Short mmCIF file of C-alpha atoms in Angstrom, two decimals:
data_model
loop_
_atom_site.label_atom_id
_atom_site.label_comp_id
_atom_site.label_asym_id
_atom_site.label_seq_id
_atom_site.Cartn_x
_atom_site.Cartn_y
_atom_site.Cartn_z
CA UNK F 1 2.31 3.63 -44.83
CA UNK F 2 -1.05 2.83 -43.54
CA UNK F 3 -3.05 0.76 -45.93
CA UNK F 4 -5.77 -1.38 -44.52
CA UNK F 5 -3.51 -4.21 -42.80
CA UNK F 6 -1.20 -1.47 -41.54
CA UNK F 7 -4.17 -0.32 -39.31
CA UNK F 8 -3.65 -3.57 -37.43
CA UNK F 9 -0.08 -4.67 -37.95
CA UNK F 10 2.01 -1.73 -36.77
CA UNK F 11 -0.24 -1.20 -33.55
CA UNK F 12 0.08 -4.80 -32.99
CA UNK F 13 3.84 -4.35 -33.08
CA UNK F 14 3.68 -2.02 -30.38
CA UNK F 15 1.34 -4.07 -28.37
CA UNK F 16 3.88 -6.89 -28.50
CA UNK F 17 6.51 -4.48 -27.55
CA UNK F 18 4.67 -3.44 -24.51
CA UNK F 19 4.02 -7.24 -23.58
CA UNK F 20 7.61 -8.04 -23.94
CA UNK F 21 8.55 -5.23 -21.72
CA UNK F 22 5.96 -6.41 -19.13
CA UNK F 23 7.92 -9.51 -18.65
CA UNK F 24 10.87 -7.63 -16.91
CA UNK F 25 11.03 -7.93 -13.37
CA UNK F 26 9.79 -5.41 -10.74
CA UNK F 27 9.39 -5.37 -6.96
CA UNK F 28 7.24 -8.56 -6.35
CA UNK F 29 7.29 -12.02 -8.08
CA UNK F 30 4.59 -12.64 -10.45
CA UNK F 31 2.84 -15.88 -11.25
CA UNK F 32 2.02 -16.97 -14.90
CA UNK F 33 -1.76 -16.14 -14.07
CA UNK F 34 -0.73 -12.58 -12.98
CA UNK F 35 1.75 -12.21 -15.75
CA UNK F 36 -0.74 -13.28 -18.32
CA UNK F 37 -3.27 -10.65 -17.29
CA UNK F 38 -0.68 -7.82 -17.00
CA UNK F 39 0.72 -8.79 -20.51
CA UNK F 40 -2.69 -8.80 -22.00
CA UNK F 41 -3.67 -5.43 -20.48
CA UNK F 42 -0.48 -3.61 -21.71
CA UNK F 43 -0.46 -5.31 -24.97
CA UNK F 44 -4.10 -3.96 -25.30
CA UNK F 45 -2.95 -0.62 -24.39
CA UNK F 46 -0.03 -0.64 -26.88
CA UNK F 47 -2.16 -1.58 -29.54
CA UNK F 48 -4.83 0.95 -28.92
CA UNK F 49 -2.25 3.55 -28.54
CA UNK F 50 -0.89 2.42 -32.08
CA UNK F 51 -4.34 2.53 -33.67
CA UNK F 52 -4.79 6.20 -32.20
CA UNK F 53 -1.46 7.32 -33.70
CA UNK F 54 -2.59 6.17 -36.91
CA UNK F 55 -5.97 7.86 -36.65
CA UNK F 56 -4.11 10.93 -35.76
CA UNK F 57 -1.71 10.84 -38.64
CA UNK F 58 -5.04 10.48 -40.78
CA UNK F 59 -6.67 13.51 -39.40
CA UNK F 60 -3.59 15.44 -39.70
CA UNK F 61 -3.94 14.57 -43.51
CA UNK F 62 -0.16 13.65 -43.64
CA UNK F 63 1.05 11.39 -46.77
CA UNK F 64 0.67 7.61 -46.81
CA UNK F 65 2.55 5.16 -48.43
CA UNK F 66 1.53 1.78 -49.91
CA UNK F 67 3.24 -1.03 -51.72
CA UNK F 68 6.84 -1.83 -51.32
CA UNK F 69 7.76 0.78 -48.90
CA UNK F 70 4.89 -0.24 -46.49
CA UNK F 71 6.36 -3.87 -46.60
CA UNK F 72 9.99 -2.80 -45.88
CA UNK F 73 8.65 -0.67 -42.92
CA UNK F 74 6.71 -3.42 -41.39
CA UNK F 75 10.00 -5.68 -41.69
CA UNK F 76 12.22 -2.90 -40.25
CA UNK F 77 9.81 -2.59 -37.21
CA UNK F 78 8.61 -6.22 -36.83
CA UNK F 79 11.83 -8.25 -37.04
CA UNK F 80 13.33 -6.28 -33.93
CA UNK F 81 10.09 -6.24 -32.18
CA UNK F 82 9.91 -9.81 -32.72
CA UNK F 83 13.44 -10.64 -31.65
CA UNK F 84 12.88 -8.59 -28.56
CA UNK F 85 9.67 -10.38 -27.79
CA UNK F 86 11.20 -13.97 -28.08
CA UNK F 87 14.22 -13.06 -25.99
CA UNK F 88 12.13 -11.60 -23.07
CA UNK F 89 10.07 -14.77 -23.20
CA UNK F 90 13.07 -16.92 -23.07
CA UNK F 91 14.44 -14.66 -20.02
CA UNK F 92 11.05 -14.36 -18.01
CA UNK F 93 11.88 -17.44 -15.92
CA UNK F 94 15.34 -16.20 -14.88
CA UNK F 95 14.04 -12.81 -14.11
CA UNK F 96 11.28 -14.18 -11.70
CA UNK F 97 13.65 -16.35 -10.15
CA UNK F 98 15.96 -13.68 -9.55
CA UNK F 99 13.57 -11.91 -7.32
CA UNK F 100 12.46 -15.02 -5.77
CA UNK F 101 16.33 -16.11 -4.75
CA UNK F 102 16.64 -12.65 -3.34
CA UNK F 103 13.39 -13.09 -1.19
CA UNK F 104 14.61 -16.95 0.09
CA UNK F 105 11.33 -18.09 -1.97
CA UNK F 106 11.28 -21.53 -3.89
CA UNK F 107 12.41 -21.21 -7.59
CA UNK F 108 10.07 -21.98 -10.40
CA UNK F 109 10.88 -24.31 -13.15
CA UNK F 110 8.58 -22.78 -15.86
CA UNK F 111 6.73 -19.67 -16.43
CA UNK F 112 4.04 -21.82 -18.05
CA UNK F 113 4.74 -19.71 -21.39
CA UNK F 114 1.83 -21.33 -23.28
CA UNK F 115 -0.78 -21.04 -20.81
CA UNK F 116 0.25 -17.39 -19.90
CA UNK F 117 0.37 -16.32 -23.44
CA UNK F 118 -3.09 -17.72 -23.95
CA UNK F 119 -4.44 -15.78 -20.96
CA UNK F 120 -2.59 -12.56 -22.44
CA UNK F 121 -4.25 -12.97 -25.83
CA UNK F 122 -7.76 -13.69 -24.04
CA UNK F 123 -7.25 -10.34 -22.02
CA UNK F 124 -6.05 -8.52 -24.94
CA UNK F 125 -9.00 -9.54 -27.09
CA UNK F 126 -11.53 -8.70 -24.18
CA UNK F 127 -10.04 -5.21 -24.12
CA UNK F 128 -10.08 -4.74 -27.88
CA UNK F 129 -13.74 -6.01 -27.86
CA UNK F 130 -14.55 -3.29 -25.18
CA UNK F 131 -12.74 -0.67 -27.18
CA UNK F 132 -15.02 -1.53 -30.24
CA UNK F 133 -17.89 -1.55 -28.35
CA UNK F 134 -17.26 1.87 -27.08
CA UNK F 135 -16.53 3.18 -30.43
CA UNK F 136 -19.72 1.67 -31.58
CA UNK F 137 -21.67 3.52 -28.99
CA UNK F 138 -19.77 6.73 -29.69
CA UNK F 139 -20.81 6.41 -33.49
CA UNK F 140 -24.20 5.73 -32.64
CA UNK F 141 -24.49 8.78 -30.30
CA UNK F 142 -22.63 11.39 -32.86
CA UNK F 143 -24.53 10.09 -35.87
CA UNK F 144 -27.95 10.86 -34.01
CA UNK F 145 -26.60 14.38 -33.08
CA UNK F 146 -25.45 14.90 -36.85
CA UNK F 147 -29.24 15.63 -37.43
CA UNK F 148 -29.11 18.68 -35.23
CA UNK F 149 -25.76 19.98 -35.32
CA UNK F 150 -22.56 20.43 -37.57
CA UNK F 151 -20.61 17.35 -37.69
CA UNK F 152 -17.46 18.60 -35.69
CA UNK F 153 -19.85 19.92 -32.88
CA UNK F 154 -21.67 16.56 -32.66
CA UNK F 155 -18.12 14.67 -32.78
CA UNK F 156 -17.26 16.51 -29.54
CA UNK F 157 -20.65 16.51 -27.96
CA UNK F 158 -21.01 12.82 -28.85
CA UNK F 159 -17.60 11.82 -27.19
CA UNK F 160 -18.63 13.68 -24.12
CA UNK F 161 -21.96 12.08 -23.71
CA UNK F 162 -20.34 8.71 -24.30
CA UNK F 163 -18.04 9.20 -21.74
CA UNK F 164 -20.77 10.64 -19.39
CA UNK F 165 -22.76 7.51 -20.04
CA UNK F 166 -19.97 5.17 -19.25
CA UNK F 167 -19.14 6.75 -16.05
CA UNK F 168 -22.74 6.78 -14.64
CA UNK F 169 -23.13 3.20 -15.51
CA UNK F 170 -19.93 2.03 -14.09
CA UNK F 171 -20.00 4.45 -10.95
CA UNK F 172 -23.74 4.07 -10.14
CA UNK F 173 -24.25 0.55 -11.43
CA UNK F 174 -21.55 -1.96 -11.45
CA UNK F 175 -19.03 -0.12 -9.25
CA UNK F 176 -21.70 0.44 -6.55
CA UNK F 177 -22.66 -3.13 -6.33
CA UNK F 178 -19.20 -4.33 -5.88
CA UNK F 179 -18.62 -1.90 -3.25
CA UNK F 180 -21.59 -2.60 -1.37
CA UNK F 181 -20.87 -6.53 -1.68
CA UNK F 182 -17.21 -5.91 -0.36
CA UNK F 183 -18.87 -3.77 2.63
CA UNK F 184 -21.24 -6.19 3.59
CA UNK F 185 -18.75 -9.18 3.36
CA UNK F 186 -16.35 -7.36 5.74
CA UNK F 187 -18.76 -6.25 7.94
CA UNK F 188 -20.00 -9.65 8.43
CA UNK F 189 -16.36 -10.63 9.02
CA UNK F 190 -16.27 -8.22 12.17
CA UNK F 191 -18.74 -10.35 14.22
CA UNK F 192 -20.32 -7.31 15.49
CA UNK F 193 -23.43 -7.20 18.10
CA UNK F 194 -25.43 -10.31 17.97
CA UNK F 195 -22.69 -12.39 16.50
CA UNK F 196 -20.22 -11.40 19.02
CA UNK F 197 -18.73 -14.02 21.35
CA UNK F 198 -19.26 -13.72 25.13
CA UNK F 199 -18.28 -10.66 26.96
CA UNK F 200 -15.18 -11.48 28.94
CA UNK F 201 -14.55 -10.84 32.71
CA UNK F 202 -12.04 -8.36 34.21
CA UNK F 203 -11.34 -4.94 33.40
CA UNK F 204 -10.42 -5.18 29.72
CA UNK F 205 -11.60 -3.14 27.15
CA UNK F 206 -15.07 -4.12 26.22
CA UNK F 207 -15.66 -6.07 29.69
CA UNK F 208 -18.55 -5.53 31.91
CA UNK F 209 -17.17 -2.45 33.43
CA UNK F 210 -15.94 -0.86 30.21
CA UNK F 211 -17.09 2.00 28.51
CA UNK F 212 -16.57 0.27 25.33
CA UNK F 213 -19.40 -1.82 23.79
CA UNK F 214 -18.03 -5.36 23.55
CA UNK F 215 -20.57 -6.08 20.68
CA UNK F 216 -19.07 -2.85 18.72
CA UNK F 217 -15.67 -3.74 19.26
CA UNK F 218 -15.50 -6.02 16.10
CA UNK F 219 -13.21 -8.98 15.64
CA UNK F 220 -9.80 -7.08 15.14
CA UNK F 221 -10.39 -5.31 18.24
CA UNK F 222 -11.33 -8.19 20.29
CA UNK F 223 -8.17 -9.85 19.12
CA UNK F 224 -6.09 -7.02 20.16
CA UNK F 225 -7.38 -6.58 23.62
CA UNK F 226 -7.25 -10.36 24.47
CA UNK F 227 -4.51 -11.92 22.50
CA UNK F 228 -1.44 -9.78 23.50
CA UNK F 229 1.00 -10.98 26.05
CA UNK F 230 0.17 -10.94 29.92
CA UNK F 231 2.39 -10.23 32.75
CA UNK F 232 3.00 -14.07 32.98
CA UNK F 233 4.14 -14.21 29.49
CA UNK F 234 6.24 -11.22 29.75
CA UNK F 235 7.94 -12.29 32.95
CA UNK F 236 8.62 -15.52 31.43
CA UNK F 237 10.60 -14.23 28.47
CA UNK F 238 12.62 -11.26 30.10
CA UNK F 239 12.95 -12.69 33.72
CA UNK F 240 11.75 -9.46 35.35
CA UNK F 241 8.59 -8.24 37.24
CA UNK F 242 5.89 -7.44 34.91
CA UNK F 243 2.28 -5.88 34.58
CA UNK F 244 -0.50 -6.53 32.36
CA UNK F 245 -0.28 -4.12 29.59
CA UNK F 246 -3.18 -1.89 29.06
CA UNK F 247 -4.88 -2.03 25.62
CA UNK F 248 -7.74 0.26 24.66
CA UNK F 249 -9.56 -0.07 21.12
CA UNK F 250 -12.71 1.57 20.31
CA UNK F 251 -14.53 0.04 17.12
CA UNK F 252 -16.14 2.00 14.31
CA UNK F 253 -19.61 0.77 15.14
CA UNK F 254 -19.34 2.13 18.78
CA UNK F 255 -20.04 5.99 17.75
CA UNK F 256 -20.94 7.72 14.60
CA UNK F 257 -18.17 10.56 14.42
CA UNK F 258 -14.43 10.09 14.73
CA UNK F 259 -14.25 12.62 17.64
CA UNK F 260 -17.02 10.74 19.76
CA UNK F 261 -14.94 7.47 19.34
CA UNK F 262 -11.84 9.44 20.39
CA UNK F 263 -13.39 10.92 23.40
CA UNK F 264 -14.61 7.17 24.40
CA UNK F 265 -11.17 6.10 23.76
CA UNK F 266 -9.77 8.68 26.23
CA UNK F 267 -12.25 7.98 28.86
CA UNK F 268 -11.68 4.34 28.69
CA UNK F 269 -7.75 4.96 28.99
CA UNK F 270 -8.51 7.21 32.06
CA UNK F 271 -10.85 4.34 33.41
CA UNK F 272 -7.98 1.64 33.12
CA UNK F 273 -5.17 3.88 34.42
CA UNK F 274 -3.36 4.26 31.11
CA UNK F 275 -1.91 7.68 32.08
CA UNK F 276 -0.33 6.00 34.98
CA UNK F 277 1.89 3.98 32.84
CA UNK F 278 5.62 4.50 31.82
CA UNK F 279 4.99 4.47 28.09
CA UNK F 280 1.71 5.19 25.97
CA UNK F 281 1.31 4.44 22.29
CA UNK F 282 -1.40 5.96 20.20
CA UNK F 283 -1.63 3.30 17.26
CA UNK F 284 -3.61 3.85 13.93
CA UNK F 285 -4.73 0.40 12.38
CA UNK F 286 -4.87 -0.14 8.54
CA UNK F 287 -8.03 -0.39 6.98
CA UNK F 288 -9.92 -3.30 8.39
CA UNK F 289 -8.97 -2.19 11.98
CA UNK F 290 -6.48 -5.05 12.36
CA UNK F 291 -3.29 -4.25 14.44
CA UNK F 292 -0.47 -6.44 13.72
CA UNK F 293 0.71 -8.44 16.96
CA UNK F 294 4.25 -8.46 15.38
CA UNK F 295 4.33 -4.72 15.95
CA UNK F 296 2.37 -4.28 19.10
CA UNK F 297 3.47 -7.46 21.19
CA UNK F 298 7.18 -6.69 21.24
CA UNK F 299 6.84 -3.26 22.71
CA UNK F 300 4.91 -4.71 25.39
CA UNK F 301 7.67 -7.05 26.02
CA UNK F 302 10.52 -4.34 26.28
CA UNK F 303 8.64 -2.20 28.85
CA UNK F 304 7.64 -5.28 30.96
CA UNK F 305 3.97 -4.44 30.33
CA UNK F 306 4.19 -0.93 31.86
CA UNK F 307 2.56 0.54 28.82
CA UNK F 308 -0.89 1.63 27.46
CA UNK F 309 -1.67 1.52 23.80
CA UNK F 310 -4.85 3.29 22.35
CA UNK F 311 -6.42 2.67 19.01
CA UNK F 312 -9.87 3.53 17.13
CA UNK F 313 -11.15 1.81 14.02
CA UNK F 314 -12.27 4.00 11.16
CA UNK F 315 -13.04 1.32 8.43
CA UNK F 316 -13.96 -2.14 7.83
CA UNK F 317 -12.54 -2.37 4.56
CA UNK F 318 -9.12 -3.68 3.31
CA UNK F 319 -6.50 -0.89 3.08
CA UNK F 320 -6.53 -0.47 -0.81
CA UNK F 321 -10.35 -0.16 -0.89
CA UNK F 322 -10.19 2.15 2.20
CA UNK F 323 -7.52 4.29 0.70
CA UNK F 324 -9.65 4.84 -2.34
CA UNK F 325 -13.27 4.79 -1.05
CA UNK F 326 -12.76 6.14 2.62
CA UNK F 327 -9.80 8.23 2.38
CA UNK F 328 -10.96 10.86 4.83
CA UNK F 329 -12.34 8.43 7.28
CA UNK F 330 -8.68 7.35 8.53
CA UNK F 331 -7.12 10.91 8.34
CA UNK F 332 -10.10 12.18 10.26
CA UNK F 333 -10.04 9.59 13.02
CA UNK F 334 -6.33 10.19 13.31
CA UNK F 335 -6.59 13.64 13.77
CA UNK F 336 -9.49 13.32 16.43
CA UNK F 337 -7.57 10.45 18.29
CA UNK F 338 -4.04 11.98 18.43
CA UNK F 339 -5.28 15.43 19.32
CA UNK F 340 -7.62 14.16 21.92
CA UNK F 341 -4.98 12.21 23.83
CA UNK F 342 -2.31 14.64 23.51
CA UNK F 343 -4.39 17.45 24.66
CA UNK F 344 -4.96 15.78 27.84
CA UNK F 345 -1.60 14.40 28.15
CA UNK F 346 -0.12 17.74 27.62
CA UNK F 347 -1.98 19.20 30.56
CA UNK F 348 -0.65 16.41 33.18
CA UNK F 349 2.59 17.24 35.22
CA UNK F 350 5.66 16.38 33.28
CA UNK F 351 6.94 14.09 35.74
CA UNK F 352 3.66 12.36 36.22
CA UNK F 353 2.69 11.30 32.62
CA UNK F 354 3.68 8.55 30.45
CA UNK F 355 6.15 8.73 27.51
CA UNK F 356 3.94 9.49 24.25
CA UNK F 357 4.59 7.67 21.10
CA UNK F 358 2.70 7.36 17.79
CA UNK F 359 2.44 4.29 15.66
CA UNK F 360 1.02 3.17 12.31
CA UNK F 361 1.43 0.27 9.73
CA UNK F 362 0.62 0.86 5.96
CA UNK F 363 -2.55 3.10 5.84
CA UNK F 364 -2.36 3.59 9.90
CA UNK F 365 1.16 5.12 9.25
CA UNK F 366 -0.37 7.34 6.56
CA UNK F 367 -3.39 8.59 8.78
CA UNK F 368 -1.29 8.76 11.99
CA UNK F 369 1.41 10.79 10.10
CA UNK F 370 -1.39 13.19 8.75
CA UNK F 371 -2.84 13.29 12.47
CA UNK F 372 0.61 14.15 13.83
CA UNK F 373 0.96 17.80 13.37
CA UNK F 374 4.28 18.50 14.49
CA UNK F 375 3.69 22.46 14.42
CA UNK F 376 0.92 21.95 16.69
CA UNK F 377 2.95 19.66 19.20
CA UNK F 378 6.04 22.12 19.40
CA UNK F 379 4.84 23.52 22.62
CA UNK F 380 4.90 20.16 24.27
CA UNK F 381 5.84 17.53 21.73
CA UNK F 382 5.37 13.76 21.73
CA UNK F 383 8.37 11.37 22.51
CA UNK F 384 8.51 9.95 19.09
CA UNK F 385 7.04 7.92 16.31
CA UNK F 386 7.58 4.34 14.58
CA UNK F 387 6.03 4.07 11.42
CA UNK F 388 6.09 1.05 9.18
CA UNK F 389 5.32 0.81 5.48
CA UNK F 390 4.45 4.52 5.04
CA UNK F 391 2.30 4.58 1.84
CA UNK F 392 3.49 6.71 -1.07
CA UNK F 393 1.11 9.46 -0.72
CA UNK F 394 2.21 10.35 2.86
CA UNK F 395 3.33 14.19 2.74
CA UNK F 396 5.23 13.85 5.82
CA UNK F 397 7.20 10.93 4.51
CA UNK F 398 7.74 12.46 1.25
CA UNK F 399 9.14 15.74 2.61
CA UNK F 400 11.48 13.88 4.87
CA UNK F 401 12.95 11.74 2.23
CA UNK F 402 13.09 14.93 -0.15
CA UNK F 403 15.39 16.58 2.50
CA UNK F 404 18.03 13.68 2.96
CA UNK F 405 21.67 14.15 2.49
CA UNK F 406 22.92 14.65 -1.07
CA UNK F 407 24.15 11.00 -2.27
CA UNK F 408 21.95 9.46 0.37
CA UNK F 409 19.78 6.50 -1.08
CA UNK F 410 16.23 7.21 -1.75
CA UNK F 411 15.30 3.81 -0.23
CA UNK F 412 17.33 4.35 2.89
CA UNK F 413 17.95 8.04 3.45
CA UNK F 414 20.07 9.70 5.99
CA UNK F 415 19.28 12.83 7.59
CA UNK F 416 22.04 14.73 9.33
CA UNK F 417 23.29 13.03 12.39
CA UNK F 418 20.26 11.03 12.93
CA UNK F 419 19.12 12.76 16.04
CA UNK F 420 15.65 13.22 14.95
CA UNK F 421 14.74 10.72 12.14
CA UNK F 422 16.19 7.44 11.11
CA UNK F 423 15.26 4.58 8.47
CA UNK F 424 15.39 0.98 9.28
CA UNK F 425 14.70 -2.06 7.16
CA UNK F 426 14.86 -5.96 7.00
CA UNK F 427 18.60 -5.53 6.34
CA UNK F 428 19.38 -2.48 8.89
CA UNK F 429 18.10 -1.52 12.06
CA UNK F 430 17.68 1.95 13.49
CA UNK F 431 20.97 2.47 14.97
CA UNK F 432 20.15 1.84 18.68
CA UNK F 433 18.79 4.15 21.47
CA UNK F 434 21.90 6.46 21.58
CA UNK F 435 22.44 9.59 19.87
CA UNK F 436 19.03 10.99 19.86
CA UNK F 437 17.54 14.34 20.49
CA UNK F 438 14.44 14.96 22.23
CA UNK F 439 12.10 13.43 19.63
CA UNK F 440 12.76 10.21 17.89
CA UNK F 441 11.15 9.06 14.56
CA UNK F 442 11.89 5.91 12.80
CA UNK F 443 10.63 4.82 9.50
CA UNK F 444 10.64 1.06 8.93
CA UNK F 445 10.45 0.42 5.32
CA UNK F 446 11.50 -2.58 3.28
CA UNK F 447 13.35 -1.94 -0.05
CA UNK F 448 10.92 -4.08 -2.07
CA UNK F 449 7.85 -2.59 -0.88
CA UNK F 450 5.69 -1.18 -3.43
CA UNK F 451 3.22 0.49 -1.25
CA UNK F 452 5.98 2.58 0.12
CA UNK F 453 8.08 3.32 -3.47
CA UNK F 454 5.29 3.31 -6.06
CA UNK F 455 5.44 6.19 -8.12
CA UNK F 456 2.22 7.64 -9.94
CA UNK F 457 4.66 9.64 -12.34
CA UNK F 458 6.28 6.36 -13.40
CA UNK F 459 3.83 6.58 -16.26
CA UNK F 460 6.17 8.70 -18.06
CA UNK F 461 9.67 9.03 -15.95
CA UNK F 462 11.45 6.55 -13.91
CA UNK F 463 11.18 6.78 -10.07
CA UNK F 464 14.04 8.09 -8.18
CA UNK F 465 14.99 4.57 -6.61
CA UNK F 466 15.15 3.00 -10.07
CA UNK F 467 18.27 5.10 -10.81
CA UNK F 468 20.25 3.93 -7.84
CA UNK F 469 21.83 0.64 -7.02
CA UNK F 470 18.95 -1.54 -5.96
CA UNK F 471 18.21 -2.98 -2.55
CA UNK F 472 19.37 -6.64 -1.61
CA UNK F 473 15.79 -8.05 -2.37
CA UNK F 474 15.36 -6.07 -5.51
CA UNK F 475 16.28 -7.39 -8.78
CA UNK F 476 19.13 -5.82 -10.92
CA UNK F 477 17.59 -6.48 -14.08
CA UNK F 478 14.54 -4.00 -13.27
CA UNK F 479 14.18 -1.68 -15.96
CA UNK F 480 12.05 1.58 -16.89
CA UNK F 481 9.58 1.64 -19.70
CA UNK F 482 7.14 4.42 -19.97
CA UNK F 483 3.45 3.28 -19.35
CA UNK F 484 4.34 -0.26 -18.87
CA UNK F 485 6.33 0.36 -15.62
CA UNK F 486 3.30 2.19 -14.18
CA UNK F 487 1.34 -0.99 -14.77
CA UNK F 488 3.99 -3.21 -13.56
CA UNK F 489 4.23 -1.29 -10.25
CA UNK F 490 0.36 -1.07 -9.85
CA UNK F 491 0.20 -4.86 -10.07
CA UNK F 492 3.07 -4.98 -7.38
CA UNK F 493 0.91 -2.95 -5.24
CA UNK F 494 -2.13 -5.44 -5.63
CA UNK F 495 0.56 -8.30 -4.65
CA UNK F 496 2.51 -6.31 -1.97
CA UNK F 497 1.22 -8.58 0.91
CA UNK F 498 1.82 -11.91 -0.99
CA UNK F 499 5.56 -11.51 -0.60
CA UNK F 500 7.59 -13.56 2.14
CA UNK F 501 7.95 -12.11 5.65
CA UNK F 502 10.60 -9.35 5.60
CA UNK F 503 9.90 -8.25 1.94
CA UNK F 504 7.42 -6.33 0.05
CA UNK F 505 4.61 -5.08 2.55
CA UNK F 506 4.83 -8.22 4.74
CA UNK F 507 6.25 -6.70 7.96
CA UNK F 508 6.95 -9.01 10.87
CA UNK F 509 7.85 -9.39 14.37
CA UNK F 510 11.78 -9.20 14.59
CA UNK F 511 11.97 -6.23 12.12
CA UNK F 512 9.97 -4.12 14.68
CA UNK F 513 12.21 -4.91 17.55
CA UNK F 514 15.18 -2.69 16.49
CA UNK F 515 13.04 0.37 15.73
CA UNK F 516 11.03 0.06 18.88
CA UNK F 517 14.33 -0.08 21.09
CA UNK F 518 15.49 2.96 19.09
CA UNK F 519 12.34 5.18 19.83
CA UNK F 520 11.32 4.23 23.27
CA UNK F 521 14.80 3.37 24.70
CA UNK F 522 13.33 0.83 27.22
CA UNK F 523 15.27 0.79 30.74
CA UNK F 524 18.10 -1.66 31.10
CA UNK F 525 17.61 -3.25 27.90
CA UNK F 526 20.58 -5.23 26.45
CA UNK F 527 21.45 -6.68 23.11
CA UNK F 528 20.73 -10.10 24.61
CA UNK F 529 17.28 -8.94 25.36
CA UNK F 530 16.85 -7.97 21.90
CA UNK F 531 18.24 -11.30 20.59
CA UNK F 532 15.86 -13.02 22.91
CA UNK F 533 12.83 -11.16 21.90
CA UNK F 534 13.72 -11.47 18.02
CA UNK F 535 13.93 -15.24 18.58
CA UNK F 536 10.57 -15.07 20.23
CA UNK F 537 9.00 -13.02 17.51
CA UNK F 538 10.34 -15.78 14.97
CA UNK F 539 8.93 -18.70 17.03
CA UNK F 540 5.36 -16.74 17.30
CA UNK F 541 5.68 -16.07 13.47
CA UNK F 542 6.17 -19.61 12.55
CA UNK F 543 2.81 -20.23 14.59
CA UNK F 544 1.03 -17.73 12.36
CA UNK F 545 0.46 -15.03 14.83
CA UNK F 546 1.74 -12.24 13.04
CA UNK F 547 -0.84 -12.55 10.02
CA UNK F 548 -3.63 -10.50 9.36
#
């Protein structure tokens, strides 16, 4: 069955089948450039898998056919694969437009099939070329070892040495250079020390009287402490007397350790009178240190500025890189900051301290969930938490979703009577401020967010949410295919922030309002106030204030 041409034809059919499957929709719309790269990658993987299966067949010394049976086998396999591939190409535009329509995006007239396939072939050829280069290296190593040991032992040792050599070259060579370049570029973007703007006047964080170094604050920290609403802004919207909100932020460059940064944050909160406010929020940022104004501004408005928010930076990198390269940094900073603030807060008289809440978006949600040890807080628990876009590795989120009521959707779980935990999305709020117990936890998550719903096990099995009716902004044409779905969702992860507001990982102001109302229960707050604040968030979003 595997003559000389069979070594290439049958694996190529498997590669084409993988390519065809990659054209099906997943969570985020793909351009022809992205689709071409994805198609080339999965085609290369399918082809190499086919070659590996033929190699294994021969190693097992199984019977091989030649002549007419081989031709018949190729026709039986090749014709259906070709038909499937052509049908998927013809359907690709409608599949992508199906997602775009659900996200209120402009539809595309063409998927640029020729350009897309040309790119896929180029990527496929590059992968095959790399595989042959690795095989050449392996052969050179094992042939050299044949002089000193038996062939079977030399093959195993040669494979191990080849893998070790590739790891060393990529990790200590190319990868280190890429990481250093990225680290340097994002550090420059922080505008630290000599590149910092002039120190502001007043009592703000980083000012002349502050315990926080203005130069070490970084651009995300300066944006956070300076660009939020003041008393005048809040009063103009609510029609009520208001205060200037307190915002405390400690940059990563301020101190060497998470605990030192947490101690400085506590001291700065005390200096500014943060513990005299009605509400306090501990907010953990995503990787770069950026805090979404769409998340932070609404809660300032609804509490008339009688609020203090504190945060500490742990990375300069974008969240995906910080997640991979600085995993412990965020977790350690969250543990230190939450524990330090909570310990001080816990010792204050209950009738003379603010209500305490935890917040985080994306990687900030993951780290703050890790730092929120509910068992340690049982003796004097926090008042609640609002987490947005919780990343899929979050153990607390996983445990809560797993404990949902039977029949409750994976993407929008129900837990009991909703007295402790509720879920909100772009299409549903958190059910308001009534019916809660002593602690209130809300997860804001979009149905099309791959940061939330990526599943590592999708390499071989469909994620739970794929076996349920799709959310309103998820294509009903989404299908599972082993291996291919894993790569599709990995691409979705990279594209998560390219979705329009309210979809993917693009969380924006109006969708935070309902969850914050449910969690913090602002005094004398009405549905009209909610509508007014949402309209204000929409206007701010049009001006671009909610973007990182």
